[in-house]
Coordinates of C-alpha atoms in Angstrom, one line a residue:
Chain A
X1 CA 90.1 82.0 53.8
X2 CA 90.1 85.0 56.2
X3 CA 89.9 82.0 59.5
X4 CA 93.1 80.3 58.0
X5 CA 94.8 83.9 57.6
X6 CA 93.8 84.8 61.5
X7 CA 94.8 81.0 62.6
X8 CA 98.2 81.8 60.3
X9 CA 98.7 85.2 61.9
X10 CA 97.8 84.9 65.4
X11 CA 100.0 81.3 65.6
X12 CA 103.1 83.5 63.4
X13 CA 102.8 86.6 66.6
X14 CA 102.6 83.9 69.6
X15 CA 106.1 82.0 67.7
X16 CA 107.3 85.4 67.0
X17 CA 106.5 86.3 71.0
X18 CA 108.0 82.9 72.2
X19 CA 110.6 82.9 70.2
X20 CA 111.9 86.5 71.6
X21 CA 111.4 85.8 75.2
X22 CA 113.3 82.9 75.3
X23 CA 116.7 84.7 73.5
X24 CA 116.1 87.7 76.1
X25 CA 115.5 85.6 79.3
X26 CA 118.5 83.8 77.6
X27 CA 120.2 87.4 77.0
X28 CA 119.2 88.2 80.8
X29 CA 120.6 85.0 82.2
X30 CA 124.1 85.4 80.2
X31 CA 124.5 89.0 81.6
X32 CA 123.5 88.1 85.5
X33 CA 126.6 85.3 85.0
X34 CA 128.8 87.2 83.3
X35 CA 128.7 90.9 85.3
X36 CA 126.8 89.5 89.1
X37 CA 127.5 86.1 89.8
X38 CA 131.5 85.6 90.4
X39 CA 133.3 82.1 91.1
X40 CA 132.1 78.9 89.8
X41 CA 133.4 75.3 91.1
X42 CA 136.3 74.9 89.0
X43 CA 138.4 72.0 90.5
X44 CA 137.6 69.1 88.1
X45 CA 137.8 65.2 89.7
X46 CA 140.9 65.3 87.8
X47 CA 142.3 68.0 90.7
X48 CA 142.2 65.3 93.9
X49 CA 142.1 61.8 91.5
X50 CA 144.5 60.6 89.5
X51 CA 143.3 57.6 88.8
X52 CA 139.4 59.0 88.7
X53 CA 136.9 56.0 88.3
X54 CA 137.2 53.3 87.9
X55 CA 133.6 51.4 87.1
X56 CA 132.3 48.5 88.6
X57 CA 128.8 49.5 86.6
X58 CA 128.2 50.2 83.4
X59 CA 124.6 50.1 82.2
X60 CA 123.6 51.7 79.0
X61 CA 119.7 51.6 77.8
X62 CA 118.7 49.3 81.4
X63 CA 115.3 48.5 82.3
X64 CA 113.7 50.9 85.4
X65 CA 113.8 47.8 87.4
X66 CA 117.4 47.8 87.4
X67 CA 117.8 50.8 90.0
X68 CA 116.6 47.6 92.4
X69 CA 119.0 45.7 91.1
X70 CA 121.4 48.1 91.7
X71 CA 120.8 49.3 95.3
X72 CA 120.9 45.6 96.2
X73 CA 124.8 45.1 94.9
X74 CA 125.7 48.5 96.2
X75 CA 123.5 48.7 99.7
X76 CA 125.6 47.4 101.9
X77 CA 128.5 50.3 103.4
X78 CA 131.7 48.3 101.6
X79 CA 133.7 49.8 104.7
X80 CA 131.7 49.1 106.9
X81 CA 134.6 47.2 109.3
X82 CA 137.0 49.7 109.4
X83 CA 137.6 51.1 112.0
X84 CA 139.6 54.8 112.1
X85 CA 141.8 57.0 114.6
X86 CA 139.4 60.6 115.2
X87 CA 141.6 63.7 115.6
X88 CA 141.6 64.9 119.1
X89 CA 139.3 68.2 118.0
X90 CA 136.4 66.7 116.4
X91 CA 136.2 64.2 119.5
X92 CA 135.8 67.6 121.8
X93 CA 133.4 69.0 119.3
X94 CA 131.3 65.8 119.6
X95 CA 131.5 66.3 123.5
X96 CA 130.9 69.8 123.6
X97 CA 127.5 69.0 121.4
X98 CA 126.3 66.6 123.6
X99 CA 127.3 68.7 126.8
X100 CA 125.2 71.6 125.6
X101 CA 122.3 69.4 124.5
X102 CA 122.2 68.1 128.2
X103 CA 122.4 71.7 129.2
X104 CA 119.2 72.7 126.5
Chain B
X1 CA 148.6 86.2 122.1
X2 CA 150.3 88.9 119.9
X3 CA 154.0 88.6 119.9
X4 CA 155.8 92.3 120.2
X5 CA 158.6 93.7 118.4
X6 CA 161.7 92.9 120.2
X7 CA 163.2 96.0 118.9
X8 CA 160.8 99.1 120.2
X9 CA 158.0 96.2 121.3
X10 CA 155.4 98.0 118.4
X11 CA 152.7 95.9 117.9
X12 CA 153.9 93.0 114.5
X13 CA 151.3 92.6 111.2
X14 CA 151.8 89.7 108.9
X15 CA 152.5 91.3 105.6
X16 CA 151.5 88.4 102.7
X17 CA 153.1 90.9 100.4
X18 CA 156.5 90.3 102.1
X19 CA 155.6 86.9 103.6
X20 CA 157.1 88.6 107.0
X21 CA 155.9 90.1 110.2
X22 CA 156.3 94.1 110.1
X23 CA 156.4 96.5 113.1
X24 CA 153.4 99.5 112.3
X25 CA 155.8 101.4 114.8
X26 CA 159.4 101.0 114.2
X27 CA 159.1 99.2 110.4
X28 CA 160.9 96.3 111.7
X29 CA 160.5 93.2 110.1
X30 CA 161.1 89.6 111.1
X31 CA 160.4 85.7 109.6
X32 CA 157.6 84.2 111.6
X33 CA 159.0 81.0 112.0
X34 CA 162.2 83.5 113.5
X35 CA 160.2 85.0 116.0
X36 CA 160.2 83.9 119.3
X37 CA 156.7 83.8 121.8
X38 CA 157.9 84.1 125.1
X39 CA 154.6 82.6 126.1
X40 CA 153.6 80.4 123.2
X41 CA 154.7 76.9 124.2
X42 CA 154.9 75.3 120.4
X43 CA 154.8 71.9 121.5
X44 CA 151.4 72.4 123.2
X45 CA 148.3 71.1 121.8
X46 CA 147.1 74.6 122.3
X47 CA 147.8 78.0 121.2
X48 CA 146.4 81.0 123.5
X49 CA 143.4 83.1 121.3
X50 CA 140.8 85.9 121.9
X51 CA 136.9 85.3 121.7
X52 CA 134.7 88.0 120.7
X53 CA 130.8 87.5 119.7
X54 CA 128.5 88.5 117.1
X55 CA 124.8 89.1 119.6
X56 CA 123.3 88.9 115.7
X57 CA 124.0 85.9 114.7
X58 CA 126.2 84.0 117.2
X59 CA 129.1 83.9 115.0
X60 CA 132.2 83.6 117.1
X61 CA 135.3 85.6 116.0
X62 CA 138.9 84.9 117.1
X63 CA 142.2 86.8 116.8
X64 CA 145.1 86.5 118.3
X65 CA 145.3 90.3 118.1
X66 CA 144.4 92.7 120.1
X67 CA 142.9 95.0 118.0
X68 CA 139.4 93.7 116.4
X69 CA 136.1 95.0 113.5
X70 CA 133.5 97.1 114.9
X71 CA 130.9 94.7 112.5
X72 CA 131.0 91.0 112.3
X73 CA 132.7 89.7 109.4
X74 CA 129.7 87.4 108.8
X75 CA 126.4 89.3 108.9
X76 CA 127.9 92.6 108.7
X77 CA 126.1 93.6 111.7
X78 CA 127.5 96.0 114.3
X79 CA 127.3 93.8 117.6
X80 CA 130.6 92.4 118.4
X81 CA 131.5 92.0 122.4
X82 CA 134.6 90.5 124.1
X83 CA 133.5 87.0 125.0
X84 CA 136.6 85.5 126.5
X85 CA 140.2 84.7 126.0
X86 CA 140.5 81.3 124.9
X87 CA 142.5 78.2 124.4
X88 CA 142.2 76.7 120.7
X89 CA 143.1 73.1 119.0
X90 CA 146.6 73.9 117.5
X91 CA 146.1 73.6 113.5
X92 CA 148.6 71.0 111.7
X93 CA 149.2 73.5 109.3
X94 CA 148.4 76.9 107.0
X95 CA 148.5 78.3 104.2
X96 CA 149.9 81.8 105.0
X97 CA 148.0 85.3 103.7
X98 CA 149.8 86.0 99.8
X99 CA 147.1 88.4 98.4
X100 CA 147.1 91.4 100.4
X101 CA 144.0 93.9 101.3
X102 CA 145.0 96.1 98.4
X103 CA 145.3 93.4 96.2
X104 CA 141.8 91.7 97.4
X105 CA 140.4 95.1 96.8
X106 CA 141.0 95.4 93.6
X107 CA 140.5 92.1 92.2
X108 CA 137.0 93.1 93.6
X109 CA 137.2 96.6 91.9
X110 CA 138.2 94.6 89.0
X111 CA 134.9 93.1 88.6
X112 CA 133.3 96.7 89.3
X113 CA 134.1 99.1 87.1
X114 CA 132.6 99.0 83.5
X115 CA 129.8 96.8 85.0
X116 CA 126.3 97.7 83.3
X117 CA 124.1 95.9 86.1
X118 CA 125.8 96.6 89.9
X119 CA 124.7 99.8 91.0
X120 CA 127.4 102.2 91.9
X121 CA 126.8 103.3 95.4
X122 CA 128.8 99.3 95.7
X123 CA 132.4 100.6 94.1
X124 CA 132.2 102.9 97.7
X125 CA 131.2 100.1 99.8
X126 CA 134.3 98.6 98.5
X127 CA 137.0 99.5 101.0
X128 CA 139.2 97.9 103.1
X129 CA 137.1 99.4 106.3
X130 CA 134.2 96.5 104.6
X131 CA 137.3 93.9 104.3
X132 CA 138.6 91.3 106.5
X133 CA 141.0 88.4 106.5
X134 CA 140.0 85.5 108.3
X135 CA 142.2 82.3 108.5
X136 CA 139.1 79.9 107.9
X137 CA 139.3 75.7 108.9
X138 CA 139.6 73.1 106.4
X139 CA 140.3 69.6 106.6
X140 CA 142.4 67.8 104.2
X141 CA 140.9 64.4 104.0
X142 CA 142.2 61.2 101.6
X143 CA 139.4 59.3 101.7
X144 CA 137.8 56.1 99.3
X145 CA 134.8 56.5 97.5
X146 CA 131.9 54.7 96.0
X147 CA 128.6 55.2 94.2
X148 CA 125.7 54.1 92.8
X149 CA 123.6 55.8 90.2
X150 CA 121.2 55.5 88.6
X151 CA 120.4 58.4 85.7
X152 CA 117.7 58.9 82.5
X153 CA 118.7 60.8 79.8
X154 CA 116.8 61.6 76.1
X155 CA 118.0 59.9 73.2
X156 CA 116.6 61.0 69.4
X157 CA 114.7 58.2 67.9
X158 CA 114.0 58.8 64.3
X159 CA 111.6 61.5 64.7
X160 CA 110.9 60.9 68.8
X161 CA 112.8 61.2 72.0
X162 CA 112.7 59.0 74.4
X163 CA 114.1 58.8 77.7
X164 CA 116.1 56.0 78.7
X165 CA 117.8 54.2 81.6
X166 CA 121.3 54.5 82.7
X167 CA 123.5 52.5 85.8
X168 CA 126.6 53.3 87.2
X169 CA 128.8 53.1 90.1
X170 CA 132.4 53.3 90.7
X171 CA 135.0 53.4 92.9
X172 CA 137.3 56.6 93.7
X173 CA 140.4 57.7 95.3
X174 CA 140.3 60.7 96.4
X175 CA 143.7 62.5 97.8
X176 CA 144.1 66.0 99.3
X177 CA 140.5 67.6 99.0
X178 CA 139.8 70.4 101.3
X179 CA 136.8 69.9 103.2
X180 CA 135.8 73.7 105.0
X181 CA 135.8 72.9 109.0
X182 CA 133.2 75.6 109.9
X183 CA 129.5 75.2 110.3
X184 CA 129.2 78.7 109.9
X185 CA 130.1 78.8 106.2
X186 CA 128.5 77.0 103.7
X187 CA 130.0 73.9 101.7
X188 CA 128.8 75.6 98.3
X189 CA 130.2 78.6 98.9
X190 CA 133.4 77.2 100.5
X191 CA 134.0 74.6 97.8
X192 CA 134.0 77.5 95.3
X193 CA 136.8 79.0 96.6
X194 CA 139.0 76.3 95.9
X195 CA 141.8 75.4 94.0
X196 CA 144.0 75.9 97.5
X197 CA 147.5 74.5 96.4
X198 CA 149.1 73.1 100.0
X199 CA 153.0 73.3 98.1
X200 CA 152.7 76.9 100.1
X201 CA 151.3 75.1 103.3
X202 CA 153.5 75.7 106.5
X203 CA 153.6 74.3 110.1
X204 CA 151.3 76.3 111.8
X205 CA 152.7 79.5 113.8
X206 CA 150.7 81.7 115.3
X207 CA 152.5 84.5 114.7
X208 CA 151.1 84.1 110.9
X209 CA 147.7 84.9 112.6
X210 CA 149.0 88.3 113.5
X211 CA 147.0 90.5 112.3
X212 CA 144.2 88.5 110.9
X213 CA 141.3 86.7 112.1
X214 CA 141.1 83.3 112.3
X215 CA 137.9 80.8 113.2
X216 CA 138.6 77.0 114.6
X217 CA 136.2 73.8 113.4
X218 CA 133.1 73.3 115.1
X219 CA 132.2 70.5 113.3
X220 CA 132.1 66.4 114.4
X221 CA 133.8 64.1 112.8
X222 CA 129.6 62.8 111.8
X223 CA 129.6 66.3 110.0
X224 CA 133.4 66.1 108.4
X225 CA 132.3 62.6 107.0
X226 CA 128.8 64.6 105.3
X227 CA 130.8 67.1 104.3
X228 CA 133.5 65.0 102.4
X229 CA 130.8 62.9 100.8
X230 CA 128.8 65.6 99.2
X231 CA 131.8 67.4 98.5
X232 CA 133.3 63.5 96.6
X233 CA 129.7 63.3 95.3
X234 CA 129.7 66.8 93.5
X235 CA 133.2 65.8 91.9
X236 CA 131.9 61.6 90.8
X237 CA 128.5 63.4 89.2
X238 CA 130.2 65.5 86.8
X239 CA 132.2 62.4 85.7
X240 CA 129.1 60.2 85.5
X241 CA 127.2 62.4 83.5
X242 CA 129.4 62.7 81.1
X243 CA 129.7 58.8 80.6
X244 CA 125.9 58.7 79.5
X245 CA 125.5 59.5 76.1
X246 CA 122.3 60.8 75.8
X247 CA 120.7 64.9 76.5
X248 CA 119.2 65.8 79.5
X249 CA 120.7 63.8 81.4
X250 CA 120.2 63.2 85.1
X251 CA 120.9 61.6 88.0
X252 CA 117.3 59.9 89.3
X253 CA 119.0 58.6 92.8
X254 CA 122.1 57.3 94.3
X255 CA 123.7 56.3 97.4
X256 CA 127.0 56.2 98.0
X257 CA 129.8 55.7 101.1
X258 CA 133.3 57.2 102.0
X259 CA 135.9 56.4 104.0
X260 CA 137.8 58.8 105.8
X261 CA 141.5 57.3 106.1
X262 CA 143.5 58.1 109.2
X263 CA 144.5 61.4 110.9
X264 CA 143.0 64.0 108.4
X265 CA 145.1 66.9 108.2
X266 CA 143.6 70.2 110.1
X267 CA 144.3 73.5 108.0
X268 CA 144.2 76.8 108.1
X269 CA 143.2 78.7 104.6
X270 CA 143.2 82.2 104.3
X271 CA 139.8 84.1 103.0
X272 CA 139.3 87.6 102.5
X273 CA 135.8 88.7 103.9
X274 CA 133.8 91.7 102.2
X275 CA 131.0 92.2 103.9
X276 CA 128.3 95.5 102.9
X277 CA 124.9 96.2 103.1
X278 CA 123.2 96.5 99.9
X279 CA 119.0 97.6 100.7
X280 CA 119.5 96.8 104.2
X281 CA 120.6 93.5 103.1
X282 CA 123.7 92.6 104.1
X283 CA 126.5 90.1 101.8
X284 CA 129.5 88.6 101.7
X285 CA 131.6 88.8 98.8
X286 CA 135.0 85.9 99.3
X287 CA 138.8 86.1 97.9
X288 CA 140.8 83.6 98.6
X289 CA 143.3 84.9 100.2
X290 CA 146.2 82.8 98.1
X291 CA 144.5 82.6 94.6
X292 CA 142.9 85.7 94.2
X293 CA 139.5 84.2 93.3
X294 CA 137.2 86.3 93.7
X295 CA 133.3 84.3 94.8
X296 CA 129.8 85.6 95.7
X297 CA 126.9 87.0 93.6
X298 CA 127.3 91.0 93.6
X299 CA 123.2 92.4 93.6
X300 CA 122.1 93.7 90.1
X301 CA 119.7 96.5 89.4
X302 CA 116.4 95.5 88.2
X303 CA 115.7 98.3 86.4
X304 CA 119.1 97.8 84.0
X305 CA 118.7 94.8 83.7
X306 CA 114.8 94.7 82.6
X307 CA 115.8 97.3 80.2
X308 CA 118.2 94.4 78.9
X309 CA 115.6 92.5 78.2
X310 CA 113.2 94.1 76.8
X311 CA 115.2 95.3 75.0
X312 CA 116.7 92.4 73.0
X313 CA 112.8 90.5 73.2
X314 CA 112.0 93.9 70.8
X315 CA 114.8 93.6 69.4
X316 CA 114.0 89.9 68.2
X317 CA 110.8 91.1 67.4
X318 CA 111.8 94.4 65.1
X319 CA 114.2 91.5 63.1
X320 CA 111.2 89.2 62.7
X321 CA 108.7 92.2 61.3
X322 CA 111.6 93.8 59.2
X323 CA 112.1 90.1 57.2
X324 CA 108.2 89.7 56.7
X325 CA 107.9 93.7 55.7
X326 CA 110.5 93.6 53.4
X327 CA 109.2 90.6 52.1
X328 CA 105.7 91.3 51.3
X329 CA 106.3 94.5 49.1
X330 CA 108.4 92.5 46.5
X331 CA 106.7 89.1 47.0
X332 CA 103.5 89.2 48.9
X333 CA 102.2 88.2 52.1
X334 CA 102.8 84.8 52.0
X335 CA 106.3 84.4 50.7
X336 CA 108.0 84.8 54.1
X337 CA 106.4 81.3 55.8
X338 CA 107.5 79.4 52.3
X339 CA 110.4 80.9 52.3
X340 CA 111.0 79.9 55.9
X341 CA 108.5 76.3 55.7
X342 CA 108.3 74.2 58.3
X343 CA 111.6 73.1 59.1
X344 CA 113.0 76.2 59.4
X345 CA 110.0 76.9 62.0
X346 CA 110.9 74.2 63.5
X347 CA 114.1 74.8 64.0
X348 CA 113.8 77.9 65.4
X349 CA 111.4 77.2 68.0
X350 CA 113.9 74.3 69.1
X351 CA 116.4 76.9 69.7
X352 CA 114.0 79.0 71.2
X353 CA 112.9 76.0 73.6
X354 CA 116.0 75.5 74.1
X355 CA 117.5 79.1 75.2
X356 CA 114.0 79.8 77.4
X357 CA 115.4 76.4 79.1
X358 CA 118.7 77.5 79.9
X359 CA 117.5 81.5 80.8
X360 CA 115.3 79.8 83.3
X361 CA 118.1 77.2 85.2
X362 CA 120.9 79.6 84.5
X363 CA 118.9 82.2 86.4
X364 CA 117.2 79.9 88.7
X365 CA 120.9 78.8 90.1
X366 CA 122.2 82.9 90.0
X367 CA 119.3 83.3 92.5
X368 CA 120.7 80.9 94.7
X369 CA 123.7 82.1 94.8
X370 CA 122.6 85.9 95.0
X371 CA 120.9 83.8 98.2
X372 CA 124.2 82.3 99.9
X373 CA 125.9 86.0 99.6
X374 CA 123.3 87.5 101.5
X375 CA 125.5 86.2 104.3
X376 CA 122.5 85.9 106.7
X377 CA 121.4 83.2 104.1
X378 CA 125.1 81.3 104.9
X379 CA 123.9 81.5 108.8
X380 CA 120.5 80.7 107.2
X381 CA 122.4 77.1 105.3
X382 CA 124.7 76.3 108.1
X383 CA 125.9 73.1 108.2
X384 CA 123.9 71.8 110.6
X385 CA 120.9 72.6 109.3
X386 CA 121.8 71.1 106.3
X387 CA 120.3 67.6 104.8

């Protein structure tokens, strides 16, 4: 009887300590968030894309092996053959970096 | 180089409040587009600047003005030396400062006043001498973006919870995404400064730079692609996680491809930098020079934070003890356990576990932000070392 009582009390004390520690930790996080950490990212995808994401694959509860099929299907760069004009300043920076590498 | 007042040859400084160049000597004011710099060639691809170098962190500070701070705006060290007169590539446009120095200080002070955990001496550090206005280089890009994600999430099935797998892939057309073009400023910090409203942008005119510093883009095309892909991934990630109906959703693996459209726009965007040292560690707090948004993590007094944590701990313990004692005298030692029953304890345990996890994750995130704010770490986190 006494042993049972001791077990119950021990479990109860452990439970209280864990619960109190968890809430204390959460309170500390909330206080730091409010008073010390300023400026979260506030821009969502809608800020820069009117149409949003057009999903081409939408698999729920798939087997873990689906990962390999997914990356096989999307593993090739769809924009590979596109060529673009690169701004001059970016080209100059590349040349500058190459020059510095040679000097080093 | 700095243009002078046509009435008295005094120094002209751009005033964000009036959006005019004002002469500190005779008080005349002019619209930047009306002021003609005899020595500047607006059709040239380049404009003249003075370059100062910090001997401590290596940052280059560029100004068209003749006066410069004695402290590095990035690391706060006083080892600034005039390096050279340089010709810098002319950006396509800029957003002029709209938040004045006084406003920037006020926005930071609002956060500091009535703040129970920030050291009191910080209030004396938030002064005009520690604040510098810098035009930060950005690339405004349009891009086609494709990403494929493999995710996991936890779903409750009766009494047990099972982990399920999800696959997602999709395309997005992005327009006018700002990508910070400086290797010194960390991407994770610069994206927090957003949004910038490009409707207020002007064609580049170096007169807007008077009274401010500027930094030129030192990145290569590959850096721009990587930074733009990183930014687009962050935006995509937020959207894709919401499509999974499960708890604790995580992206386990992903692959992404980006195609940046021709001619990204080279812009200078306004940012106020507050640099100070506390306990021998440098800190940099940023303020968006257009919207006044404050970004950064202030140091806190450990004793006060620990005291708050201990108080909550003792409060919860005392609450349980009080409940138990109040029931003990009326109904006996075990009444508390019977009234609460197993489901009550289980529910409280789940709540406590959730609070514990959220607390740990949140504090780790704040700790990371603090390290980014400590500007020597900003330097460590320079883009060329990312990834």
